[in-house]
CSV table of C-alpha atoms in Angstrom, one decimal:
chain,number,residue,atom,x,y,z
A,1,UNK,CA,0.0,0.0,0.0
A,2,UNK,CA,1.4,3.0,-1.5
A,3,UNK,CA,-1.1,5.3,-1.1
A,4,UNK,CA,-2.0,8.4,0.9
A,5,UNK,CA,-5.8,8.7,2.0
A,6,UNK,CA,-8.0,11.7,2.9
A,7,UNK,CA,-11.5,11.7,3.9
A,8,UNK,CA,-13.7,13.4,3.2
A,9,UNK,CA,-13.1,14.0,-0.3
A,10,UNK,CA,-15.2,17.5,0.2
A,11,UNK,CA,-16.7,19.5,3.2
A,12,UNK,CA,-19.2,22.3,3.3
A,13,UNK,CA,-19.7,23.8,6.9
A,14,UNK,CA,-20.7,27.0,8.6
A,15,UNK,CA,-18.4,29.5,10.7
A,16,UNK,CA,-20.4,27.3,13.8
A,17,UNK,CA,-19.3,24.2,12.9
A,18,UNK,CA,-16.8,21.4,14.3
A,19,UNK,CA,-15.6,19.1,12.1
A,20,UNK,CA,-12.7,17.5,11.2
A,21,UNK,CA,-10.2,16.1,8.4
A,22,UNK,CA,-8.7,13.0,8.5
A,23,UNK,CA,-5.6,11.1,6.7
A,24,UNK,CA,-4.0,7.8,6.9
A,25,UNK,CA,-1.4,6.1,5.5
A,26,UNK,CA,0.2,2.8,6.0
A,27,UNK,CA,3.4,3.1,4.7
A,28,UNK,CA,5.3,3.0,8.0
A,29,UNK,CA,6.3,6.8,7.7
A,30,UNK,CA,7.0,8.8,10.4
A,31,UNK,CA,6.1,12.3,9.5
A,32,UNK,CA,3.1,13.5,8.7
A,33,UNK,CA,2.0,16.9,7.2
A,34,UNK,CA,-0.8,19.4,6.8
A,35,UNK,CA,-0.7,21.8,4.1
A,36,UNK,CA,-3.0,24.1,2.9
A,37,UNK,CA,-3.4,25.2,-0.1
A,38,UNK,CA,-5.4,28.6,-1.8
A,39,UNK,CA,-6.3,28.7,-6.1
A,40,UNK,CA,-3.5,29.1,-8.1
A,41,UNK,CA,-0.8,29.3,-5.3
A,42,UNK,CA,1.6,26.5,-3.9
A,43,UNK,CA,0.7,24.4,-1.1
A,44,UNK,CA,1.4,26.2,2.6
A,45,UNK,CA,3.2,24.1,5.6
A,46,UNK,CA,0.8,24.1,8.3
A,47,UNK,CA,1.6,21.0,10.9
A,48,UNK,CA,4.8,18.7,11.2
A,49,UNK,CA,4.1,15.3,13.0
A,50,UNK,CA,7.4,13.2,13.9
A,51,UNK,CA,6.5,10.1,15.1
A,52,UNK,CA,3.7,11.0,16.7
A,53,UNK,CA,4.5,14.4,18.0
A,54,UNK,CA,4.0,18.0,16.9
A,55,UNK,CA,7.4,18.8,15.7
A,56,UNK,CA,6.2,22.0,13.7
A,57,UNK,CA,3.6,24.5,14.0
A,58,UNK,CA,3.8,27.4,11.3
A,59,UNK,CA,2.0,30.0,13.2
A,60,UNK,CA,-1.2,28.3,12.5
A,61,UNK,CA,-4.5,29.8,14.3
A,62,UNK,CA,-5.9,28.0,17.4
A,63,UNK,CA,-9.0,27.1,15.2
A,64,UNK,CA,-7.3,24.6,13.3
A,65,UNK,CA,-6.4,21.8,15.3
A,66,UNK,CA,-4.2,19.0,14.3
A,67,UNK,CA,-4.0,15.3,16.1
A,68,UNK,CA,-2.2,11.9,15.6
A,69,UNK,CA,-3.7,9.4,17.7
A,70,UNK,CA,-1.2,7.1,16.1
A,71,UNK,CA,2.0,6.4,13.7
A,72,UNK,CA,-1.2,6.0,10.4
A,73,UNK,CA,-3.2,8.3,11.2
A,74,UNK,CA,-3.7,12.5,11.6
A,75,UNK,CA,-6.2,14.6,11.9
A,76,UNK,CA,-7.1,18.0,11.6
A,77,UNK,CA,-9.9,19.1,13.8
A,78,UNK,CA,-12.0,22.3,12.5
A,79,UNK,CA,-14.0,24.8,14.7
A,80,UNK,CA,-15.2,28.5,14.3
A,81,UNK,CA,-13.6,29.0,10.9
A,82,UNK,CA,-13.5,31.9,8.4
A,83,UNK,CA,-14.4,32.2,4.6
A,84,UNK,CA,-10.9,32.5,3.9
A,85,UNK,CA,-10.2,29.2,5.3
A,86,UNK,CA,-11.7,27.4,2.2
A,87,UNK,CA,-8.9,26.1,0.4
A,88,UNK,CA,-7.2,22.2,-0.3
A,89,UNK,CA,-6.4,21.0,2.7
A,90,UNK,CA,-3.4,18.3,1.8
A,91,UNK,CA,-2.1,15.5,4.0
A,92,UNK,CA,1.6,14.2,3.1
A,93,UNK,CA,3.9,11.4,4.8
A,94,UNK,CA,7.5,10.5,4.5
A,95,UNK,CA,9.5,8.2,5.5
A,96,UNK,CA,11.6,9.1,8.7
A,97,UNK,CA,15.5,10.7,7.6
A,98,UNK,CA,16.2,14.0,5.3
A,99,UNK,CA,15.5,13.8,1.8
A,100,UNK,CA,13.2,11.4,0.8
A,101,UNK,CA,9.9,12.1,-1.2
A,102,UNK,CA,6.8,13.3,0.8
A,103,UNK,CA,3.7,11.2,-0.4
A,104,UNK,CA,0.9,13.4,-1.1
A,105,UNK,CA,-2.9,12.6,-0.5
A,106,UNK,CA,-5.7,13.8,-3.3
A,107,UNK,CA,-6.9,16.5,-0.8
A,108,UNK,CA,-10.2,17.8,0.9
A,109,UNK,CA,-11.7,20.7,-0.6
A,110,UNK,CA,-13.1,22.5,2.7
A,111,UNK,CA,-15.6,25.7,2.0
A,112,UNK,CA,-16.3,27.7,4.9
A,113,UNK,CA,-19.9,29.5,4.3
B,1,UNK,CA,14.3,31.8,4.6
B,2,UNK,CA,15.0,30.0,1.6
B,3,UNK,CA,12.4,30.8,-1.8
B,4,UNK,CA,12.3,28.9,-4.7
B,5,UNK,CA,11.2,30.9,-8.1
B,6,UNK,CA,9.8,29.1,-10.8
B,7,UNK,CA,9.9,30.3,-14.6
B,8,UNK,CA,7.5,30.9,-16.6
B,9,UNK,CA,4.6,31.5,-14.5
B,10,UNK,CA,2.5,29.7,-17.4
B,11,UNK,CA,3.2,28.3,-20.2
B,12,UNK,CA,0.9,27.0,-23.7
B,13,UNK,CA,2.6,24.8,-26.4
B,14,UNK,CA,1.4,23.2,-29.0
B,15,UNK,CA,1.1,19.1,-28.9
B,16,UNK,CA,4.9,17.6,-29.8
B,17,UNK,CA,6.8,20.8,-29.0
B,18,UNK,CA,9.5,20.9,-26.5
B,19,UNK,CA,9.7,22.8,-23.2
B,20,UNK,CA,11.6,23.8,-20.3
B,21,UNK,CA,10.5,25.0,-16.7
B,22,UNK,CA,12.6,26.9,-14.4
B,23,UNK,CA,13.3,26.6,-10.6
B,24,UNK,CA,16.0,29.0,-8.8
B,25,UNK,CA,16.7,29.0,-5.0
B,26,UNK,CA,17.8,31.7,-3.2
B,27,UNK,CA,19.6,29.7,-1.6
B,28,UNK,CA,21.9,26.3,-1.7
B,29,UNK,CA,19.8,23.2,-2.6
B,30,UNK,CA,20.2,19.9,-0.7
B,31,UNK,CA,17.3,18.3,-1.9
B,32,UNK,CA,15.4,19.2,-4.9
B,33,UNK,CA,11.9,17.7,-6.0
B,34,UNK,CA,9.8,18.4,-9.1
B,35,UNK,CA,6.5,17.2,-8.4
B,36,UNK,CA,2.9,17.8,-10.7
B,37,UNK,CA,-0.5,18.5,-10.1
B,38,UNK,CA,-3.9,18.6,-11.8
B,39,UNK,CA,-5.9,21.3,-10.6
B,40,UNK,CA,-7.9,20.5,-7.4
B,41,UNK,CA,-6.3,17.2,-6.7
B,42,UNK,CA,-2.8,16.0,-4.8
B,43,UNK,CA,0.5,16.4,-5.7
B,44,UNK,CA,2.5,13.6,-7.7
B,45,UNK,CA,5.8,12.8,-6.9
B,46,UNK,CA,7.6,13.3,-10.5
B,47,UNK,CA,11.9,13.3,-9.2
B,48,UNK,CA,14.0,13.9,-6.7
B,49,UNK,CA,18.0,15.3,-7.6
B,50,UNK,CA,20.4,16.1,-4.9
B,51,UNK,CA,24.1,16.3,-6.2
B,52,UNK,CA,25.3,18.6,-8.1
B,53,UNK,CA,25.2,17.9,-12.0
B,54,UNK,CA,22.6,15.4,-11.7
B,55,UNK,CA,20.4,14.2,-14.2
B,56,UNK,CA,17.3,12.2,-13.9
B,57,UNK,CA,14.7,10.8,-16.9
B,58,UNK,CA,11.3,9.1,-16.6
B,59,UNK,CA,9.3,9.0,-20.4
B,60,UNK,CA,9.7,12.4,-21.9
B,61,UNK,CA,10.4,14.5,-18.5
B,62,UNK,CA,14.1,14.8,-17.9
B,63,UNK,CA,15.0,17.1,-14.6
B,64,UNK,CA,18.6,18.6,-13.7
B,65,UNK,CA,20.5,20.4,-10.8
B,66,UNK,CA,23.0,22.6,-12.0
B,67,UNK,CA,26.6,22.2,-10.8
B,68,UNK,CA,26.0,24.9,-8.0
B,69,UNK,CA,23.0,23.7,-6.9
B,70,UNK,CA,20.7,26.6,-6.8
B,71,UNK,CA,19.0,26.0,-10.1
B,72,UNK,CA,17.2,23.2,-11.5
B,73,UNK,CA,14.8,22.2,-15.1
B,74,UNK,CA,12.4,20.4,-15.9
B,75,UNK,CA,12.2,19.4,-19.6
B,76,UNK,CA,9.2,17.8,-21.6
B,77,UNK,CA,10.1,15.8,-24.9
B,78,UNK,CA,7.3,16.4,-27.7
B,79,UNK,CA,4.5,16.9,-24.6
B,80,UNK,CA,1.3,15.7,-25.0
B,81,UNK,CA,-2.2,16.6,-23.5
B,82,UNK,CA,-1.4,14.6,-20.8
B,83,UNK,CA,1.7,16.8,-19.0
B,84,UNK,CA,-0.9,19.2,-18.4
B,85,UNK,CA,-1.1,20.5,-15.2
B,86,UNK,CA,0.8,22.3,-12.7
B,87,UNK,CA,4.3,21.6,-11.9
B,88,UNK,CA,5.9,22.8,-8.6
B,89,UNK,CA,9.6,22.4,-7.5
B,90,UNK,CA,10.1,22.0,-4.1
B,91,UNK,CA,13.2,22.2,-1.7
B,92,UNK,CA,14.1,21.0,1.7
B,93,UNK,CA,14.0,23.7,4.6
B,94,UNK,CA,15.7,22.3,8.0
B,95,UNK,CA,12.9,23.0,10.7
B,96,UNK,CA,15.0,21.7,13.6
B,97,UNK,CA,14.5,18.1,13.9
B,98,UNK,CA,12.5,17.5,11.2
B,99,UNK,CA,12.7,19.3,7.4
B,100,UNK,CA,9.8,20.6,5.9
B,101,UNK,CA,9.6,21.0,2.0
B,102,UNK,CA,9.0,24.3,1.0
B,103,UNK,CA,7.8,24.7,-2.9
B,104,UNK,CA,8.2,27.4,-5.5
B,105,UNK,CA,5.4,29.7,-7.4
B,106,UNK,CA,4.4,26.7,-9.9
B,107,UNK,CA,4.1,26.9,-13.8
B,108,UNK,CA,0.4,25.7,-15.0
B,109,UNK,CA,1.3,24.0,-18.4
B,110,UNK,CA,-1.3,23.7,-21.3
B,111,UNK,CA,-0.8,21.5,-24.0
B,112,UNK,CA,-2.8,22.0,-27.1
B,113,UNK,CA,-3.7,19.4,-29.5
């Protein structure tokens, strides 16, 4: 299994609303990433999990929350977001050392109404 | 910080023709991936170069890194409707104990039959 998977596939939800992104991968690699990514721009760092703990947080706000409840899976937990929020929201892994390919998941395409 | 410029910002060719994209780093490059995307969906891995001079080839895409390793193309052999997309460099950024990949400002390619 090669593969990087994100669910759901799309997500509609109010400025009210919790919710949540999930990825998994079964790869066996230790980092996990959220990017997010706005039209016609390149995808933005967001969260950095090494093996299983937070190892990067670019300045994200508190409304976005990101978990990994274990070495397959991460999570990014919504609440109280903003129009501008809707974007891509892209889950990578890689395997753990420097320089090896990050494997990229097809995305969730979150609109914030 | 380290950017990564791409050139051109967009590109059209006609089905066959040749082309070349552009990636530039402001600074030195220890890990350089070319990766592509169709619009909306995740990014695929395309090559990964990291010493200096190298030269990689899968089909009709050939990617180098220049000797100094701040530069790097991305060259498509008689392209076809199917290299359309957008294709984004990216470049390894030490965050501390674990690197994040930072990408450049994309080229959206059209090819037209």
């Amino acid at each position: 299994d090669t593969e990087v998977t994100q669910t759901p596939k799309h997500l509609v939800m109010g400025m009210t609303n919790k919710k949540s992104l999930k990825c998994e991968q079964h790869m066996g690699h230790r980092a996990m990433y959220w990017y997010k990514q706005k039209a016609k721009k390149p995808p933005e760092l967001m969260f950095v999990y090494s093996y299983e703990k937070l190892s990067i947080n670019e300045s994200v706000p508190s409304r976005f929350s990101p978990e990994c409840p274990n070495s397959s899976l991460l999570n990014l937990h919504l609440h109280a977001l903003q129009p501008e929020d809707s974007a891509l929201y892209l889950c990578a892994s890689r395997p753990a050392g420097l320089e090896n390919e990050q494997y990229f998941g097809p995305g969730t395409r979150l609109t914030v109404t | 910080s380290q950017e990564l410029e791409q050139s051109p910002q967009s590109l059209i060719v006609q089905e066959g023709k040749n082309l070349t994209i552009n990636c530039t780093s402001s600074k030195t490059l220890y890990g350089l991936y070319w990766y592509k995307q169709k619009y909306g969906e995740g990014l695929i891995f395309l090559m990964m170069l990291q010493k200096g001079g190298e030269e990689k080839s899968h089909e009709k895409i050939t990617a180098k890194l220049d000797e100094k390793k701040q530069q790097s193309s991305l060259h498509i052999t008689a392209s076809q409707p199917s290299h359309a997309g957008i294709y984004l460099c990216g470049a390894d950024a030490y965050g501390g104990a674990t690197n994040k990949l930072i990408f450049g400002t994309g080229t959206l390619l059209a090819v037209q039959p």
